[in-house]
Amino acid sequence: MPPLTLTAGTRLGPYEILSLLGVGGMGEVYRATDTKLKRQVAIKVLPAALTADHDRLARFQREAEVLASLNHPNIAAIHGLEESDGLKALVMELVEGPTLADRIARGAIPLDEALPIAKQIADALEAAHEPGIIHRDLKPANIKVRPDGTVKVLDFGLAKVMDPTGASSVNATMSPTLSMHATQAGIILGTAAYMSPEQAVGKPVDKRADLWAFGVVLLEMLTGKPVFTGETVSHVLASVLKTEPDWTALPSETPAPIRKLLRRCLEKDLKRRLNSAADARLEIDDLLSGRAEPTTAVATISAAVPMWRRTLPWALLGSALVVLAAVLALWAPWRTAPPAAPVRLEVTIGVDASLVTLNASLASAPDGSLLAFAAQSSQGTQQLYLRRLGELRAVPLAGTANARNPFFSPDGQWIGFFAEGKLKKIAVTGGAAVTLCDAPSGRGGTWAEDGSIVFQPSPTGSGLVRVSSAGGTPAPLTTLASGDLTQRWPQVLPGGTAVLYTAHTSVTGFDDATIVVQPLPDGVPKVVRRGGFYGRYLRSGHLVYVHQGTLFAEPFDLARLEPTGQPVPVVEGISNFSGSGFGGMDGAAGSALVAWTEAGTLMYLAGQSAGGEAPIQWMDRAGQVSPLRATPANWSNPSLAPDGRRLAIDINNGQTDVWVYEWARDTLTRVTFDAAADTTPVWTPDGRRIVFRSNRDKSLSLYWQRADGTGDVQRLTESQNSQYPASWHPSGKFLAFSETRPQTSNDLMILPIDGDEASGWKPGKPTVFLGTPFIEVEPMFSPDGRWIAYQSNESGRLEMYVRPFPGPGGKWLVSTDGGTFPTWSRTRHEIFYASPDNRLMVASYAVEGDSFKADKPRVWSERRFSVRPRLRSFDLHPDGERFVLAAAPDNESAVKQDKLVFIFNFFDELRRLAPVATR
């Protein structure tokens, strides 16, 4: 007999009963509170017939242990067994939401809703069958559909240990499960209406019994009525054994692959029945992704259909409902039709945190069900966020502190990312992150179908490497070609026959980079496109890449690894990072915030890249803007001379050089003339020389030159690492700069300089001022030389700090909500920096002995500035009253990028704009 009904407040170990959820032949199910872990669970109190038999209970314990190992998002988890006061209970995950039986009771389920549900059920069966677990009681009442569309299959394996109760149900289609031993002949197992024929006659069963039940459930979803019926259990079993389903009840628009799948699942002859849940899942996935055979009753069901249904809650935000109505009216994916027109849907990305655009990329799971990106919380914690496309909000993924540049595994179950100088992975369901290997910087990764990961370990001086997704020592995969400074953002092409990547030879920005493909394992690399970056091959048969904020596409022959047509522009306004490195941080340079699903949906963050031609302007505290040099140019890194009458900048006119502008005479004088890229000018304290960084001599070292352009260029440092000059000590004896070092990321360095103009200057050996695993850049000497201000991400986001020079001593945090590019005033005790939304902030400070004390920062001007490429975007005049910069337009909003754009049927549009040749 079943146990007595428990009352609210009853305790079973650490669990307190709250209410009765249901009663069945397998026991009573209660809602309970786990008082230790502060969560709600489901408690199934086992029947007395089971608890009295120690052999059966031991067998059930072993089964529960196996089931507990099924860590799958579509299987309700088993937490354990509990015994208290003679009662034995199973502790399970509490799954909210209606059962599939409740949903079917409202009528037939539309195809575009039913197929994603069926795919998740097949996923669950596949995961269970692999370790040999058979459900044996799959039915709509054992399947729940959560509000976000996630399917949870319940009661895995419970039926295989249950005894006959002798009871029969009035409702024959929901009759109790019968039997104890899973595969024992002569014992009937399963709910009558969903039993396989072999179950109905008591024969041994295997996983094909579950596939029969899967077919019954799917057919019932599509028709809205039971497949096998009868007045009693015996009549239902007779129907299972003798009658065929009513195939005419299927909706007329049901695709041929689904009709075929149903017939394969419901073959009474066991030898002709579908043999694998994976085959069922693949059949449905092909249909959802548009890869189904063209002979189907419906040519394809675009992945955009489940996408927009899953994103329906987003559409409640304003005018998106109108867009969805247009999808239904014009697109009609359930009918055979010509290639559908693209449909654009715009929503917010669903997170209050700020996107970490300096070290971020947008990644989509292959099936489009998940988006991953790096963001920074209001508490300053940078980590990965996941957004399920059926939910309104993105949620942080624990264990991913300081993460950047995520990418998915081919099955969508894992995310690879870079953090704290390591390549790591983490399951999309959460848990502990697994460290795979060292990756000092990590400029893009790609997870290949063979289980390996190809990635770029450091910003310069290294080709691509490959490591097992299980971890190990990376092995070199590519080598830098002559002149290349970097290879990054790889993509292993379908079939693993080649790797595509972005290569670059200069530091002037990635709009003039090249897209390269290298056959694997050891083929000869070849350039497939010049003048673009972030190349990706799409299953539509196209190569796409970014140039000046626009996505271009061209047909691409995967077999010959070469384009077969001319590139055409397809999407404008994609957020990207064309600069060579922002603030000395190269973590996102050469990438774009764009992703695709395998089925053909494009997702990107709307925005524009930094840079382009612009005038140079003054801006004062009131936000008033006046021209400094009205002639637009592609300039960056403004540096005002100590005399306040000259401005050094670097300008990209096909090649990048250092120029000096004297506004009183309106003259612009070129200082460097080498074919290399010369950038980031910094004046010496006496205003006679300019230090800059250059990639001449195939390095990224520091050089200097007379400010009037006369004399020879002198090399100051000898390093293969990437270096950025920042500021001079007022004595002129020390140069502070940052260096990207493989061991410790970006560090603060000091270069001593001896000698003078008459006897000659003698650079000394650079020393490390601050070297940690974090990113420290932009070291700026105070006017009195006692302090160095810099920016660091040690808190999880970029903040501005001050330390004493030459040290030792403590550090003081100046910014309170993110801060970059520290700048000292020479006339007041004020220090400036840039906020994350591109406003200038200022903090007054005082010095008391060896202590530095900064006041609360305040906005210096509400007017925002436009970000320039390559490094700095502003500098403060020596009078401390005005900045040189490019002001943002009056109508330009904050730079927080949260406008996520979907373009459904994107592959169809690509084929229209850039037709793929057929053989």
Short mmCIF file of N, CA and C in Angstrom, two decimals, residues 502-552:
data_model
loop_
_atom_site.label_atom_id
_atom_site.label_comp_id
_atom_site.label_asym_id
_atom_site.label_seq_id
_atom_site.Cartn_x
_atom_site.Cartn_y
_atom_site.Cartn_z
N THR A 502 42.80 36.09 -39.66
CA THR A 502 43.16 37.46 -40.04
C THR A 502 44.64 37.66 -39.76
N ALA A 503 45.39 38.13 -40.77
CA ALA A 503 46.80 38.45 -40.62
C ALA A 503 46.99 39.94 -40.83
N HIS A 504 47.98 40.50 -40.13
CA HIS A 504 48.21 41.93 -40.24
C HIS A 504 49.70 42.23 -40.15
N THR A 505 50.13 43.23 -40.90
CA THR A 505 51.55 43.57 -40.98
C THR A 505 51.90 44.89 -40.33
N SER A 506 50.90 45.65 -39.84
CA SER A 506 51.18 46.97 -39.30
C SER A 506 50.38 47.22 -38.05
N VAL A 507 50.54 48.40 -37.50
CA VAL A 507 49.82 48.79 -36.30
C VAL A 507 48.85 49.93 -36.61
N THR A 508 48.48 50.07 -37.86
CA THR A 508 47.65 51.20 -38.27
C THR A 508 46.17 50.89 -38.25
N GLY A 509 45.77 49.74 -37.80
CA GLY A 509 44.36 49.37 -37.83
C GLY A 509 44.14 48.23 -38.80
N PHE A 510 43.03 47.51 -38.62
CA PHE A 510 42.83 46.26 -39.34
C PHE A 510 42.02 46.39 -40.62
N ASP A 511 41.60 47.60 -40.98
CA ASP A 511 40.88 47.73 -42.25
C ASP A 511 41.76 47.37 -43.44
N ASP A 512 43.08 47.42 -43.27
CA ASP A 512 43.97 47.02 -44.35
C ASP A 512 44.65 45.68 -44.07
N ALA A 513 44.04 44.87 -43.20
CA ALA A 513 44.57 43.53 -42.92
C ALA A 513 44.22 42.58 -44.07
N THR A 514 44.62 41.33 -43.94
CA THR A 514 44.33 40.32 -44.95
C THR A 514 43.66 39.11 -44.32
N ILE A 515 42.82 38.47 -45.11
CA ILE A 515 42.19 37.20 -44.70
C ILE A 515 42.97 36.08 -45.37
N VAL A 516 43.44 35.14 -44.56
CA VAL A 516 44.32 34.07 -45.04
C VAL A 516 43.68 32.73 -44.73
N VAL A 517 43.85 31.76 -45.63
CA VAL A 517 43.42 30.39 -45.37
C VAL A 517 44.63 29.47 -45.50
N GLN A 518 44.75 28.55 -44.58
CA GLN A 518 45.84 27.59 -44.62
C GLN A 518 45.29 26.18 -44.56
N PRO A 519 45.55 25.37 -45.57
CA PRO A 519 45.10 23.97 -45.53
C PRO A 519 45.78 23.24 -44.37
N LEU A 520 45.05 22.29 -43.80
CA LEU A 520 45.59 21.49 -42.70
C LEU A 520 45.84 20.07 -43.18
N PRO A 521 46.88 19.39 -42.65
CA PRO A 521 47.64 19.80 -41.46
C PRO A 521 48.83 20.71 -41.73
N ASP A 522 49.34 20.75 -42.97
CA ASP A 522 50.58 21.50 -43.18
C ASP A 522 50.62 22.10 -44.59
N GLY A 523 49.50 22.64 -45.04
CA GLY A 523 49.46 23.22 -46.37
C GLY A 523 50.11 24.59 -46.44
N VAL A 524 50.15 25.14 -47.64
CA VAL A 524 50.74 26.46 -47.86
C VAL A 524 49.65 27.51 -47.71
N PRO A 525 49.85 28.50 -46.83
CA PRO A 525 48.81 29.52 -46.65
C PRO A 525 48.68 30.40 -47.89
N LYS A 526 47.47 30.90 -48.13
CA LYS A 526 47.28 31.82 -49.25
C LYS A 526 46.27 32.90 -48.84
N VAL A 527 46.50 34.09 -49.33
CA VAL A 527 45.62 35.23 -49.06
C VAL A 527 44.38 35.10 -49.92
N VAL A 528 43.22 35.19 -49.29
CA VAL A 528 41.97 35.10 -50.05
C VAL A 528 41.26 36.45 -50.15
N ARG A 529 41.66 37.41 -49.31
CA ARG A 529 41.07 38.75 -49.41
C ARG A 529 41.98 39.75 -48.72
N ARG A 530 42.25 40.86 -49.41
CA ARG A 530 43.03 41.95 -48.83
C ARG A 530 42.10 43.10 -48.49
N GLY A 531 42.41 43.80 -47.40
CA GLY A 531 41.59 44.94 -47.02
C GLY A 531 40.36 44.56 -46.22
N GLY A 532 40.52 43.75 -45.21
CA GLY A 532 39.40 43.36 -44.37
C GLY A 532 39.88 42.53 -43.20
N PHE A 533 38.98 42.25 -42.27
CA PHE A 533 39.34 41.48 -41.09
C PHE A 533 38.14 40.70 -40.59
N TYR A 534 38.41 39.82 -39.63
CA TYR A 534 37.41 38.93 -39.01
C TYR A 534 36.68 38.11 -40.09
N GLY A 535 37.47 37.44 -40.91
CA GLY A 535 36.89 36.60 -41.96
C GLY A 535 36.23 35.37 -41.38
N ARG A 536 35.07 35.03 -41.94
CA ARG A 536 34.33 33.84 -41.52
C ARG A 536 33.70 33.17 -42.75
N TYR A 537 33.78 31.83 -42.76
CA TYR A 537 33.07 31.07 -43.80
C TYR A 537 31.71 30.69 -43.26
N LEU A 538 30.67 30.91 -44.06
CA LEU A 538 29.30 30.56 -43.69
C LEU A 538 28.82 29.39 -44.52
N ARG A 539 27.91 28.63 -43.94
CA ARG A 539 27.40 27.44 -44.63
C ARG A 539 26.54 27.78 -45.83
N SER A 540 26.28 29.05 -46.04
CA SER A 540 25.61 29.47 -47.27
C SER A 540 26.54 29.38 -48.47
N GLY A 541 27.85 29.14 -48.20
CA GLY A 541 28.83 29.08 -49.28
C GLY A 541 29.53 30.40 -49.51
N HIS A 542 29.59 31.25 -48.47
CA HIS A 542 30.18 32.58 -48.62
C HIS A 542 31.30 32.81 -47.61
N LEU A 543 32.24 33.66 -48.02
CA LEU A 543 33.21 34.24 -47.12
C LEU A 543 32.72 35.64 -46.78
N VAL A 544 32.66 35.95 -45.49
CA VAL A 544 32.28 37.30 -45.07
C VAL A 544 33.42 37.89 -44.26
N TYR A 545 33.51 39.22 -44.27
CA TYR A 545 34.53 39.92 -43.52
C TYR A 545 34.06 41.34 -43.29
N VAL A 546 34.78 42.07 -42.45
CA VAL A 546 34.41 43.44 -42.09
C VAL A 546 35.44 44.41 -42.64
N HIS A 547 34.95 45.53 -43.16
CA HIS A 547 35.80 46.61 -43.64
C HIS A 547 35.07 47.93 -43.39
N GLN A 548 35.68 48.81 -42.59
CA GLN A 548 35.11 50.11 -42.26
C GLN A 548 33.67 50.00 -41.75
N GLY A 549 33.45 49.05 -40.88
CA GLY A 549 32.16 48.90 -40.23
C GLY A 549 31.09 48.24 -41.06
N THR A 550 31.42 47.78 -42.26
CA THR A 550 30.46 47.13 -43.15
C THR A 550 30.84 45.67 -43.33
N LEU A 551 29.84 44.81 -43.31
CA LEU A 551 30.05 43.38 -43.57
C LEU A 551 29.97 43.14 -45.07
N PHE A 552 31.02 42.55 -45.62
CA PHE A 552 31.06 42.20 -47.04
C PHE A 552 30.96 40.68 -47.17
#
